[in-house]
Coordinates of C-alpha atoms in Angstrom, one line a residue:
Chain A
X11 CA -4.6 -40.3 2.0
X12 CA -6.1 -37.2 0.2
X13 CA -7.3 -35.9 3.2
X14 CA -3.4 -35.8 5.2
X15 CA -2.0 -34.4 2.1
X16 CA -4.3 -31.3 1.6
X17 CA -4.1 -30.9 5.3
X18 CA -0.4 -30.8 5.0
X19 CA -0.4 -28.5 2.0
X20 CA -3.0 -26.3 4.2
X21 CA -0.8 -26.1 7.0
X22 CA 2.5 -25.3 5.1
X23 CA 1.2 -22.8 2.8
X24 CA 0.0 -20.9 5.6
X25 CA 1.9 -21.7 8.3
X26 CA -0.5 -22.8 10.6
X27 CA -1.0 -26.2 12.7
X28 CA -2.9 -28.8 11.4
X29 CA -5.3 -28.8 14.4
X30 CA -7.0 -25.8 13.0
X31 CA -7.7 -27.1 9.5
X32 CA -11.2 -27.8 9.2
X33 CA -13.7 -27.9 6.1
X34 CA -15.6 -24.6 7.3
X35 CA -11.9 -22.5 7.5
X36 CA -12.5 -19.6 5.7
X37 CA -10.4 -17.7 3.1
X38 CA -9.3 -14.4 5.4
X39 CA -11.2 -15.3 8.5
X40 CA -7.7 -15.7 9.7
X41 CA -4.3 -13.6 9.6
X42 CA -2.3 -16.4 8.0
X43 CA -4.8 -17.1 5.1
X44 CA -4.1 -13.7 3.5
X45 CA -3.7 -12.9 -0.4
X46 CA 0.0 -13.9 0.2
X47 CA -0.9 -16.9 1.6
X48 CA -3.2 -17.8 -0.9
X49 CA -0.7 -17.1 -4.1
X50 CA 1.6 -19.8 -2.3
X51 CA -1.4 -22.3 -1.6
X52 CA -2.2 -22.2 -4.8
X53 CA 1.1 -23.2 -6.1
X54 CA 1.5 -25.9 -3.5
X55 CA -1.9 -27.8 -4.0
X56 CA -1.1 -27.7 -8.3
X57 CA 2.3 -29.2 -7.1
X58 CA 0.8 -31.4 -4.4
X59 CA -1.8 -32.6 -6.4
X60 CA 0.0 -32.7 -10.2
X61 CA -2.5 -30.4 -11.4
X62 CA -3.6 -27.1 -13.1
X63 CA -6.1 -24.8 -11.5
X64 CA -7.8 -22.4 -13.9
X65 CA -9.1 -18.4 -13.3
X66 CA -12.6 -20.2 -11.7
X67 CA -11.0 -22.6 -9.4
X68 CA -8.4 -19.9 -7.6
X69 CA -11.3 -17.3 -7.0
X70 CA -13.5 -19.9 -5.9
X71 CA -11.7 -21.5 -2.7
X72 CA -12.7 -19.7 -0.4
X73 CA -12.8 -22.3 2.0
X74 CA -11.1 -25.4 2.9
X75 CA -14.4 -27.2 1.7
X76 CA -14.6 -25.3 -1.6
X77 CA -10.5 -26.3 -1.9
X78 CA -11.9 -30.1 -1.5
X79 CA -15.0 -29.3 -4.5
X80 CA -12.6 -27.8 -7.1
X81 CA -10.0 -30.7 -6.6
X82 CA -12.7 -32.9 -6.8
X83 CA -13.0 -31.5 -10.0
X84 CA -9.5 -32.6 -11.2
X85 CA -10.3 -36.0 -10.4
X86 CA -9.2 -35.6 -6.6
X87 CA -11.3 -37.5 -4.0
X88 CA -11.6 -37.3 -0.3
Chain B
X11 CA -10.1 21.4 -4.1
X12 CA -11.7 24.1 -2.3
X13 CA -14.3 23.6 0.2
X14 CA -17.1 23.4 -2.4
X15 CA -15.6 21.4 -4.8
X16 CA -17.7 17.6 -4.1
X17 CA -20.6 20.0 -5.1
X18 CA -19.4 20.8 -9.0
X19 CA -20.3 16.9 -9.6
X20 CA -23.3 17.1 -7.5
X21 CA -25.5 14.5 -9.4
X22 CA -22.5 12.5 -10.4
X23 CA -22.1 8.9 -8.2
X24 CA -19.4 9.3 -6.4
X25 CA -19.2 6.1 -3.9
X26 CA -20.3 2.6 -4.9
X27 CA -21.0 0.0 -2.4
X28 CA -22.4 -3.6 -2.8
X29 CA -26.3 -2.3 -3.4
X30 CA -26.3 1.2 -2.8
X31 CA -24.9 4.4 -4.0
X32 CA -24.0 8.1 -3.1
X33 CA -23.9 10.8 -5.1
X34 CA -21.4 13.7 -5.0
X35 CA -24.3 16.0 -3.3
X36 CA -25.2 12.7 -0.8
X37 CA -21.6 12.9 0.3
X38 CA -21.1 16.7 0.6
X39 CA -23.8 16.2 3.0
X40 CA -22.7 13.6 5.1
X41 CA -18.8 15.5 5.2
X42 CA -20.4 18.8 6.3
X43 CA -22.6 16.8 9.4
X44 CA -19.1 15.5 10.2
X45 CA -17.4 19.4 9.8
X46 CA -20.1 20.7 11.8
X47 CA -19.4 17.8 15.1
X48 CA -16.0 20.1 15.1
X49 CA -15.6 23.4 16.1
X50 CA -13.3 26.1 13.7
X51 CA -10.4 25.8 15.4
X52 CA -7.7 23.3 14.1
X53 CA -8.1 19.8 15.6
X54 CA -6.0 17.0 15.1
X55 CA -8.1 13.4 14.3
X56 CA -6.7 10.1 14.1
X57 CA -8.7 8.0 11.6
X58 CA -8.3 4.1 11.5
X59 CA -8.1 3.8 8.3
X60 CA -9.6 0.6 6.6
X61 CA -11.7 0.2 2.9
X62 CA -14.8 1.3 3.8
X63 CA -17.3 4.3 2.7
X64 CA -16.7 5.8 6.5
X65 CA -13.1 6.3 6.2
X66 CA -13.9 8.0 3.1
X67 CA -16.4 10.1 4.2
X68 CA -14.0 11.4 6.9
X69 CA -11.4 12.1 5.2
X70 CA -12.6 14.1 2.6
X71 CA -14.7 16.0 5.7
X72 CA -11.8 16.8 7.1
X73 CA -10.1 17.7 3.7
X74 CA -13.3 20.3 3.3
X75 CA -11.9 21.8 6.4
X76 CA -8.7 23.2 8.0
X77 CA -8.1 20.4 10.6
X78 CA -5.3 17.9 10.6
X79 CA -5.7 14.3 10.3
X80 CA -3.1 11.0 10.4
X81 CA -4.5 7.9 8.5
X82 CA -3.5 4.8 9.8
X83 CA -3.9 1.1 9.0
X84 CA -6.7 -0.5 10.9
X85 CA -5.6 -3.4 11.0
X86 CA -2.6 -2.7 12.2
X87 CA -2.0 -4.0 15.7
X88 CA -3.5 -2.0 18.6
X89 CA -0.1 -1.7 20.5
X90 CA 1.0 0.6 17.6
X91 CA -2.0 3.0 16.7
X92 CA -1.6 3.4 20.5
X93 CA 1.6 4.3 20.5
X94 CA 1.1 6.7 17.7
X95 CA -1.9 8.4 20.3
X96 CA 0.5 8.8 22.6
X97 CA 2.9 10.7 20.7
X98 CA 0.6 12.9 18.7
X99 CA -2.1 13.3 21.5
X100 CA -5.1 13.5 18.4
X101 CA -8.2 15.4 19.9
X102 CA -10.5 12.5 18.4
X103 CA -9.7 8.8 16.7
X104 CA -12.3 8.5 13.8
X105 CA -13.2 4.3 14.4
X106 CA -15.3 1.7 14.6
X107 CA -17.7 2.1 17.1
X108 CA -17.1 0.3 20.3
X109 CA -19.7 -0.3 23.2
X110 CA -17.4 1.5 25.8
X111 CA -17.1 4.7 24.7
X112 CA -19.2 7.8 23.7
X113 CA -19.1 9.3 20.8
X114 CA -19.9 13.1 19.4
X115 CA -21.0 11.6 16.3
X116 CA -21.9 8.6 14.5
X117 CA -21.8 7.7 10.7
X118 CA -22.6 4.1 10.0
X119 CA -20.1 1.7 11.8
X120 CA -17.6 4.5 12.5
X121 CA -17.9 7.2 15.4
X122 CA -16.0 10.4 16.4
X123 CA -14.7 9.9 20.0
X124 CA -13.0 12.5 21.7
X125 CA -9.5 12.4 23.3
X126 CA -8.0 15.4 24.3
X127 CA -9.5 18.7 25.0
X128 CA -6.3 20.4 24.4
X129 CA -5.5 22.8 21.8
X130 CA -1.8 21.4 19.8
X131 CA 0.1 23.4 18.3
X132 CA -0.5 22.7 14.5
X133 CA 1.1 24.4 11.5
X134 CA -2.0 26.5 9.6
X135 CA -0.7 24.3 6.1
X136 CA -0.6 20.8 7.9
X137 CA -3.3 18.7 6.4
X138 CA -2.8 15.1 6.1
X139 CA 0.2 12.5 7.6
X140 CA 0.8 9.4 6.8
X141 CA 3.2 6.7 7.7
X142 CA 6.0 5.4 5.3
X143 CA 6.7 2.3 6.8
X144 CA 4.4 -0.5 6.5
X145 CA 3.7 -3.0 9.4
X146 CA 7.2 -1.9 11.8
X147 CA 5.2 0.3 13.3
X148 CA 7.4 3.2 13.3
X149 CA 5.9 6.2 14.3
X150 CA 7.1 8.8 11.5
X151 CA 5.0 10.4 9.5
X152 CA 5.1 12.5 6.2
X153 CA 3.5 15.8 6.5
X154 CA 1.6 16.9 3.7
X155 CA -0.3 19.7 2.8
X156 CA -3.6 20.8 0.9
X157 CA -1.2 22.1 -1.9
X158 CA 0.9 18.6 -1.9
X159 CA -2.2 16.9 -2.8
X160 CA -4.1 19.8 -5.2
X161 CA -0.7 19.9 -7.4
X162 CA -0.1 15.7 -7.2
X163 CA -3.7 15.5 -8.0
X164 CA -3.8 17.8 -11.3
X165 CA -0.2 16.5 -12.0
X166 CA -1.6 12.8 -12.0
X167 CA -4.8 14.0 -13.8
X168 CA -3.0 15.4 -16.2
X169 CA -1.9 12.2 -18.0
X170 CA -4.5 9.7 -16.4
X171 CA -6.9 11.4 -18.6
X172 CA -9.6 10.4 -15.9
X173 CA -13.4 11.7 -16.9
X174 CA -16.7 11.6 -15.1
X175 CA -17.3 8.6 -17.0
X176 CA -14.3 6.9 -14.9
X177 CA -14.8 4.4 -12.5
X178 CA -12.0 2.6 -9.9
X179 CA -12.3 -0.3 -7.9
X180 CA -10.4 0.0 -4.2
X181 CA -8.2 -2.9 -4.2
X182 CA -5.2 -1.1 -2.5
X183 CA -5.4 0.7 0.9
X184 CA -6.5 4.0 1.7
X185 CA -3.9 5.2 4.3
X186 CA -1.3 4.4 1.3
X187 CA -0.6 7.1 -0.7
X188 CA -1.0 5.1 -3.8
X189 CA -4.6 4.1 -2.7
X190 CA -5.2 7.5 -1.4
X191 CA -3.9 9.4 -4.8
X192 CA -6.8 7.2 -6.7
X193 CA -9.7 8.7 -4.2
X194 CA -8.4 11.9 -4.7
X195 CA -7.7 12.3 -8.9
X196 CA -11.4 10.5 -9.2
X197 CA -12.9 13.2 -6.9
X198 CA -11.5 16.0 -8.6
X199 CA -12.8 15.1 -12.1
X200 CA -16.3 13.3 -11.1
X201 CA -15.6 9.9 -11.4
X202 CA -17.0 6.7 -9.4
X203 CA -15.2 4.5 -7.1
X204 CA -16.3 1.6 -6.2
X205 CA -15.7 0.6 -1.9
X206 CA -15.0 -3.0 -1.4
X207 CA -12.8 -4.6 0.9
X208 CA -13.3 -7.9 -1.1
X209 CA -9.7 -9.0 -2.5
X210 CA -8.7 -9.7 -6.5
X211 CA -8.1 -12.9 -5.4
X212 CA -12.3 -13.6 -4.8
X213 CA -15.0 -13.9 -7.5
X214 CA -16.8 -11.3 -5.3
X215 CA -14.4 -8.5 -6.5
X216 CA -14.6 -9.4 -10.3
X217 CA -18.5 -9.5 -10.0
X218 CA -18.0 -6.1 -8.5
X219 CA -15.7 -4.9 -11.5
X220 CA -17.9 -6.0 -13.8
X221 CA -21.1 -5.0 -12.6
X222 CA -20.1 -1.4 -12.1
X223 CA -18.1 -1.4 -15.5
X224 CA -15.0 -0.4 -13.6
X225 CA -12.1 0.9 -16.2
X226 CA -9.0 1.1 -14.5
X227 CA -6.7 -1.5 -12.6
X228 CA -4.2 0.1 -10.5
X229 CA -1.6 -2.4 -8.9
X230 CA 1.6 -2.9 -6.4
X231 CA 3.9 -5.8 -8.1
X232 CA 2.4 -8.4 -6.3
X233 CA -0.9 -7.1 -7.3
X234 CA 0.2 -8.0 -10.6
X235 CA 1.6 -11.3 -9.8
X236 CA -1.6 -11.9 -8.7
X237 CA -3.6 -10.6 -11.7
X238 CA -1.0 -13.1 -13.4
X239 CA -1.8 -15.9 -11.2
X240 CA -5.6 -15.8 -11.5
X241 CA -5.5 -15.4 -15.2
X242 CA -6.2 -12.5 -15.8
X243 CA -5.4 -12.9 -19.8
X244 CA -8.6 -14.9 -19.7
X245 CA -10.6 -12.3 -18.4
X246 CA -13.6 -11.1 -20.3
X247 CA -13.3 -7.0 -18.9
X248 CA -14.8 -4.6 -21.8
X249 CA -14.5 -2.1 -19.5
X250 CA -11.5 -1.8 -18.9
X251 CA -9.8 1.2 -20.1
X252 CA -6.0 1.4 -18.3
X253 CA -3.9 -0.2 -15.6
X254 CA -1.4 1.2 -13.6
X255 CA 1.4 0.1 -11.8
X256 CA 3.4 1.5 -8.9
X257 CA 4.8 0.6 -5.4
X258 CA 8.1 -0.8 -6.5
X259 CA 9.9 -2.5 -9.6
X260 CA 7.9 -4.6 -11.6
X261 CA 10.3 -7.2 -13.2
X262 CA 10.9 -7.1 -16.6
X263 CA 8.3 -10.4 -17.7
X264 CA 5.6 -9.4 -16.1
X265 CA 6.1 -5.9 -17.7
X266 CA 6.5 -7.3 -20.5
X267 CA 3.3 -9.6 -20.2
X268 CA 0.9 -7.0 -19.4
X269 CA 2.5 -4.8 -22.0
X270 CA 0.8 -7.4 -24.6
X271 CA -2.0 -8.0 -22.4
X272 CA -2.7 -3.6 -22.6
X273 CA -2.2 -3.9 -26.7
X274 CA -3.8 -6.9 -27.3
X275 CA -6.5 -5.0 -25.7
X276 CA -6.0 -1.7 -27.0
X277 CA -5.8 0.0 -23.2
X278 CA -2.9 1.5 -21.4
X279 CA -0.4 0.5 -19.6
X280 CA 1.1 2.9 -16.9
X281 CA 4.5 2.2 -15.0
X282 CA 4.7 5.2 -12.3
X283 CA 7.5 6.0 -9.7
X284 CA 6.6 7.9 -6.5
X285 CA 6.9 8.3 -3.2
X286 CA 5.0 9.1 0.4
X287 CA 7.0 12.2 0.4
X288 CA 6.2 13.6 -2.4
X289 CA 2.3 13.1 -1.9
X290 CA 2.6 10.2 -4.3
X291 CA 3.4 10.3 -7.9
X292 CA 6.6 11.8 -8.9
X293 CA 7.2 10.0 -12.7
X294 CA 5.9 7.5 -15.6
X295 CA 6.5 6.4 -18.4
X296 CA 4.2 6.8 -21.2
X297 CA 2.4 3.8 -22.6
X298 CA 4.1 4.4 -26.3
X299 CA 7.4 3.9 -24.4
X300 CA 7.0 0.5 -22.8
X301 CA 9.2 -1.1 -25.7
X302 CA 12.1 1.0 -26.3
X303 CA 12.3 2.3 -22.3
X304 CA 11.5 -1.2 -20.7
X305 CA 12.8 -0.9 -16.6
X306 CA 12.5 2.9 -17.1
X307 CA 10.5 5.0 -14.7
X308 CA 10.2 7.3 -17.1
X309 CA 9.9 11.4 -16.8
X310 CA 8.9 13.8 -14.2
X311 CA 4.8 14.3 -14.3
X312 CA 3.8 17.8 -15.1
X313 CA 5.4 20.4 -13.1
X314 CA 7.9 18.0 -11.4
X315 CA 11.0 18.7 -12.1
X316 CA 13.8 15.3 -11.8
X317 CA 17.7 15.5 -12.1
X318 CA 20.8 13.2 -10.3
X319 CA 23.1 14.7 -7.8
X320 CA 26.1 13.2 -7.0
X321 CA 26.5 11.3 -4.3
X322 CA 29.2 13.0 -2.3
X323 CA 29.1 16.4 -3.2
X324 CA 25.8 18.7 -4.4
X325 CA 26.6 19.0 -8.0
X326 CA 24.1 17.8 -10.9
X327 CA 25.5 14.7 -12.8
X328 CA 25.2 14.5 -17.0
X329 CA 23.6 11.9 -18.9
X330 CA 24.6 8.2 -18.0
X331 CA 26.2 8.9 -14.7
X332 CA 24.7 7.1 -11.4
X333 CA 24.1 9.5 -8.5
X334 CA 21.0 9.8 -6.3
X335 CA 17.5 10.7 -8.1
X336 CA 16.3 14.1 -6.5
X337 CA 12.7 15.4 -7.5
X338 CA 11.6 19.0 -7.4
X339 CA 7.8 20.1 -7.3
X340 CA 5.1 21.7 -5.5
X341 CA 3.6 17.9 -4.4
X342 CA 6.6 17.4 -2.1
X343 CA 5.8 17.3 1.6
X344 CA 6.1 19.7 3.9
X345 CA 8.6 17.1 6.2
X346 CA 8.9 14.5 8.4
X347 CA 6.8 14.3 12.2
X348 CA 8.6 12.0 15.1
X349 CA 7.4 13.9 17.7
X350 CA 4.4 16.3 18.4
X351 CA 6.6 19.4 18.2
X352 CA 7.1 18.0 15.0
X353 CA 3.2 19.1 14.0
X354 CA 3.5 23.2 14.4
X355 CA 6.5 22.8 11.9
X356 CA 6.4 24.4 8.4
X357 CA 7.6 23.2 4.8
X358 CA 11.4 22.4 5.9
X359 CA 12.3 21.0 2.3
X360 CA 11.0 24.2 0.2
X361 CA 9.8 21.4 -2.5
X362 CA 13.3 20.2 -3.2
X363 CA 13.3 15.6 -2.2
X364 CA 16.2 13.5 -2.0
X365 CA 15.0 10.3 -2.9
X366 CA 16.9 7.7 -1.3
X367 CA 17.4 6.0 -5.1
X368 CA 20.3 5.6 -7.0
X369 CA 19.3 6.7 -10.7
X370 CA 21.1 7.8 -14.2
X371 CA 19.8 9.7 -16.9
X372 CA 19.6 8.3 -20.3
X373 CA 20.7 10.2 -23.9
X374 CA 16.8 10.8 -24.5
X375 CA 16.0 12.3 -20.4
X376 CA 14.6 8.7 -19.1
X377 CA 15.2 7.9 -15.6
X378 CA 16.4 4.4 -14.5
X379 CA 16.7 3.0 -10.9
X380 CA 19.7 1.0 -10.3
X381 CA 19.8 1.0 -6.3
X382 CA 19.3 2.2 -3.1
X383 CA 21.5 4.6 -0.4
X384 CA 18.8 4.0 2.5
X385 CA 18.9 0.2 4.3
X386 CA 15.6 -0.6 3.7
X387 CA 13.4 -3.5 1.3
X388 CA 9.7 -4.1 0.3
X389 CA 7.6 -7.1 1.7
X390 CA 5.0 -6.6 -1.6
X391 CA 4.6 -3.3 -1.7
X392 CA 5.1 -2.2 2.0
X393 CA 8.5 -0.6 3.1
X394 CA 10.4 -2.2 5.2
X395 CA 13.3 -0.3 7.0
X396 CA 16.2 -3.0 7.9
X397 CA 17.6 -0.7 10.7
X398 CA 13.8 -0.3 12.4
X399 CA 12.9 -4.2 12.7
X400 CA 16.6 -4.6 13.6
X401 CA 16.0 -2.4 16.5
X402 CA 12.8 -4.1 17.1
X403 CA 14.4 -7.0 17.5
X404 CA 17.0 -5.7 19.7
X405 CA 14.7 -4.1 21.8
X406 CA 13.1 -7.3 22.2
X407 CA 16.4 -8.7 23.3
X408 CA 16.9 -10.7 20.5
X409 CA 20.5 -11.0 19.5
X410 CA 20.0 -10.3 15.6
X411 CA 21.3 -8.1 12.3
X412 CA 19.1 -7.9 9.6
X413 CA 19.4 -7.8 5.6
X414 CA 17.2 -8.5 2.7
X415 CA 16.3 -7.9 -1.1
X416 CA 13.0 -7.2 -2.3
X417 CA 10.1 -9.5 -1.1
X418 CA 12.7 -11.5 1.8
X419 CA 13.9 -10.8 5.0
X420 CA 17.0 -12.0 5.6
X421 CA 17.6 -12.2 9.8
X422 CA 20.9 -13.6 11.3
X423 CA 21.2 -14.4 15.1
X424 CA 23.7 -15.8 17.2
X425 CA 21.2 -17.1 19.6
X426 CA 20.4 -21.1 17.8
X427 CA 18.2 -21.6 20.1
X428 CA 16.2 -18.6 19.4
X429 CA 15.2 -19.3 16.0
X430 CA 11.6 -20.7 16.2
X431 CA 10.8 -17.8 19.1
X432 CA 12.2 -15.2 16.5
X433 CA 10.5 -16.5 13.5
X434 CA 7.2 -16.7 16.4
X435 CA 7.8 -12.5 17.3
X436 CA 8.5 -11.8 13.3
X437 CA 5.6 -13.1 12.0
X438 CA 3.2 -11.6 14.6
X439 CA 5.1 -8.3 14.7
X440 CA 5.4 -7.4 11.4
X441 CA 2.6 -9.5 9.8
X442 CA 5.0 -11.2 7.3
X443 CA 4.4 -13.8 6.0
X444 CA 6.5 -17.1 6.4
X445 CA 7.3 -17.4 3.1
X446 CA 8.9 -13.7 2.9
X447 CA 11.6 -14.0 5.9
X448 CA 14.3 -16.6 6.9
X449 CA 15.9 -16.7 10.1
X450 CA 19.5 -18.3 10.5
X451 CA 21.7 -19.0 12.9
X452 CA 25.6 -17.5 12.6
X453 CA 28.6 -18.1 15.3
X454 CA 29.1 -14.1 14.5
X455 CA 28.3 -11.4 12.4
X456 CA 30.7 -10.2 9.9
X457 CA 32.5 -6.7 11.4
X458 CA 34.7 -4.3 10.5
X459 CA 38.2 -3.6 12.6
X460 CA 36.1 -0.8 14.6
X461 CA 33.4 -3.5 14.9
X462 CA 30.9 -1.8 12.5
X463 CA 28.8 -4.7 11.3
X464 CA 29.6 -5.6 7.4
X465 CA 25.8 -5.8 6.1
X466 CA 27.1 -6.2 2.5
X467 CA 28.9 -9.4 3.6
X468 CA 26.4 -10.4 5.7
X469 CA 23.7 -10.3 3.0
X470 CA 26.5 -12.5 0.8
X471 CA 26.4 -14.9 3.1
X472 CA 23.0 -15.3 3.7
X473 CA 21.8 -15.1 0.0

């Protein structure tokens, strides 16, 4: 359940198909996941996920993987 | 700068990377090994630009020396810089070095190939050109001189304040004047600068800034959105000592956010106006001003002169009266480039730049922005000119008219069944981001009796 919705928030924020969401996608190993991109990811996974990331959480996700570790931190399992 | 000038600060660091340092006598070094690959006469080089130590390195070789060089972005698509060769025929490209080709010289991951024997006709002041327009690739380029960037540079200095004991952090681009104008005010006075191409948005980068004790933040508006965003309020940064702000209009509560955020911290806070054309900086407003002058973009830096001519005629308006904001001062360009007859041209604006802005004057001589006369917005910092993706777009067949404010692109076709093929060519294109365009469909576009398209009414009805 977790899993389809971060996958959807992935592939919104930065407009990309869900096919190439995996846990080892890194932040700028890809033209969509720019800085841009990132400022609207953020907003969508604290909207997605009803919570509020902190100055730690949004320089650390650097990774899909590392997006799944801090949410887990909120309480958020996958 | 004369040529000896990285040697007055010859034990100073001048360029930090992630574990390792060069000095001000290191890098004299390495430009004059690069100087020395060229013979004396004038050359024209091309250098990929990208936020590394070797792009650096080669263009303050090349600033050491008479040639001409055009920065561009390097990561901006290979149809274009070609397209650019083409035009300008440079007699080398500085870039990453690639497997295929030979190279004169080689300086970490960057070589000097050469392209054209030829001699160009080059004008003896042409030093530097740079493009205006972001990611539509448009060939144009600002022509600037050694005296363009001395003046902007001592101009810039002169109310920076920035010491040996300064230290920057390259978070904005180098082939952008902005980015470009830090390099250069640092290198003048002594100062570090730290070369990473990490992003404020990674922990990398604030390890970096606090590690090297960095004390200025210099930032587009969406640099500062993002400063917002990753709280920077929470930030433990001692070093700190002012920000800056330029690129575009920074609305009025984030101003007004990191107006508190400079005096809780007792730093300053810069607002600064420029442009391209005029090297870089043209105005700012002065830290004690940020309450009573709020939107302002303040007063002409030193020696810049700033006044509003009417829009219609030539004559200089009085106090409170909208006209177009024209600046006067030694750090205007020399002119435009199109074409490579272009290059052997001399200063065709004799210091004097129209601005493109719709300003008044207030009682007290504070400048205000209230508009534009040119069609063209800013995706985040980047210009934008509506008129150059609209003949993009035409060129690529596409049946469109496009509008926009600040930070969205606002494209109407009358092809419906185009949409998700012109969204596809838009994104890849121009590098925007989904979030900053729209693409709708209309059963016309709004015209005039001559058939002159209405883009007033067309942005009404897209809005």
């Amino acid at each position: 359940m977790n899993n389809k919705k971060i996958v959807e928030i992935f592939s919104k924020s930065l407009g990309i198909s869900e096919e190439i969401i995996c846990d080892s996608l890194e932040y700028n190993s890809i033209p969509e996941w720019d800085s841009i991109a990132h400022m609207t990811l953020i907003s969508e996974l604290e909207d997605g996920f009803d919570i509020m990331l902190d100055t730690d959480d949004i320089i650390e996700m650097s990774s899909v993987s590392k997006a799944k570790d801090i949410l887990g931190k909120h309480n958020i399992s996958f | 700068m004369n040529s000896d000038y990285l040697l007055k600060h010859s034990d100073n660091t001048c360029l930090i990377l992630d574990g390792y340092e060069f000095s001000y006598k290191e890098v004299d070094r390495q430009c004059k090994n690069i100087c020395k690959s060229l013979d004396k006469t004038k050359k024209l080089i091309l250098l990929k630009s990208g936020t590394n130590i070797e792009t650096v390195i080669c263009y303050l070789a090349l600033l050491k020396s008479n040639h001409a060089m055009i920065m561009v972005d390097i990561s901006m698509d290979n149809t274009i810089t070609s397209r650019f060769i083409d035009i300008y025929q440079p007699n080398y490209l500085w870039e990453p070095i690639h497997n295929d080709f030979e190279y004169v010289l080689k300086f970490k991951n960057y070589g000097l190939r050469e392209l054209n024997k030829d001699l160009i006709d080059l004008h003896p002041k042409l030093s530097l050109m740079l493009s205006t327009s972001g990611s539509t690739g448009s060939p144009k380029l600002v022509r600037l001189s050694k005296d363009n960037l001395s003046s902007n540079t001592y101009s810039i200095n002169d109310f920076l304040k920035i010491s040996s004991l300064d230290v920057a952090i390259s978070n904005l681009p180098f082939h952008y004047s902005y980015g470009l104008s830090i390099i250069n005010t640092h290198i003048d006075k002594g100062a570090s600068i730290v070369i990473t191409e990490k992003s404020p948005m990674t922990k990398d980068f604030w390890n970096l800034f606090k590690k090297h004790n960095v004390t200025s933040l210099n930032g587009v508006p969406y640099s500062y959105e993002i400063f917002k965003r990753i709280g920077i309020d929470n930030m433990s940064l001692p070093s700190l000592r002012y920000i800056t702000q330029a690129g575009g209009k920074l609305n009025e509560t984030l101003i007004k956010s990191f107006r508190d955020f400079a005096n809780l911290r007792n730093i300053d806070f810069y607002i600064m106006y420029g442009q391209t054309e005029a090297t870089a900086r043209i105005s700012y407003l002065p830290p004690k001003d940020l309450n009573s002058k709020i939107n302002s973009i303040g007063k002409p830096i030193k020696n810049g002169e700033l006044f509003i001519r009417d829009l219609n005629g030539k004559s200089e308006l009085e106090h409170d009266k909208e006209g177009e904001l024209v600046y006067k001062g030694r750090n205007v360009m020399l002119g435009y480039a199109s074409t490579l007859n272009d290059l052997k041209k001399g200063n065709d604006l004799n210091g004097v730049l129209p601005t493109g802005d719709i300003a008044y004057k207030d009682n007290d001589g504070y400048f205000y922005i209230t508009g534009r006369i040119k069609r063209f917005i800013k995706i985040h910092g980047n210009r934008m000119s509506l008129d150059e993706i609209e003949n993009n777009l035409k060129s690529a067949l596409y049946e469109v008219a496009c509008v926009g404010k600040d930070n969205m692109l606002l494209v109407a076709t009358t092809e419906s069944k185009k949409i998700n093929e012109i969204k596809k060519y838009i994104k890849e294109k121009f590098s925007l981001h989904h979030s900053t365009f729209s693409v709708r469909a209309l059963e016309k576009f709004p015209s005039n009796s001559s058939g002159k398209l209405k883009y007033n009414e067309l942005l009404s009805q897209l809005l």
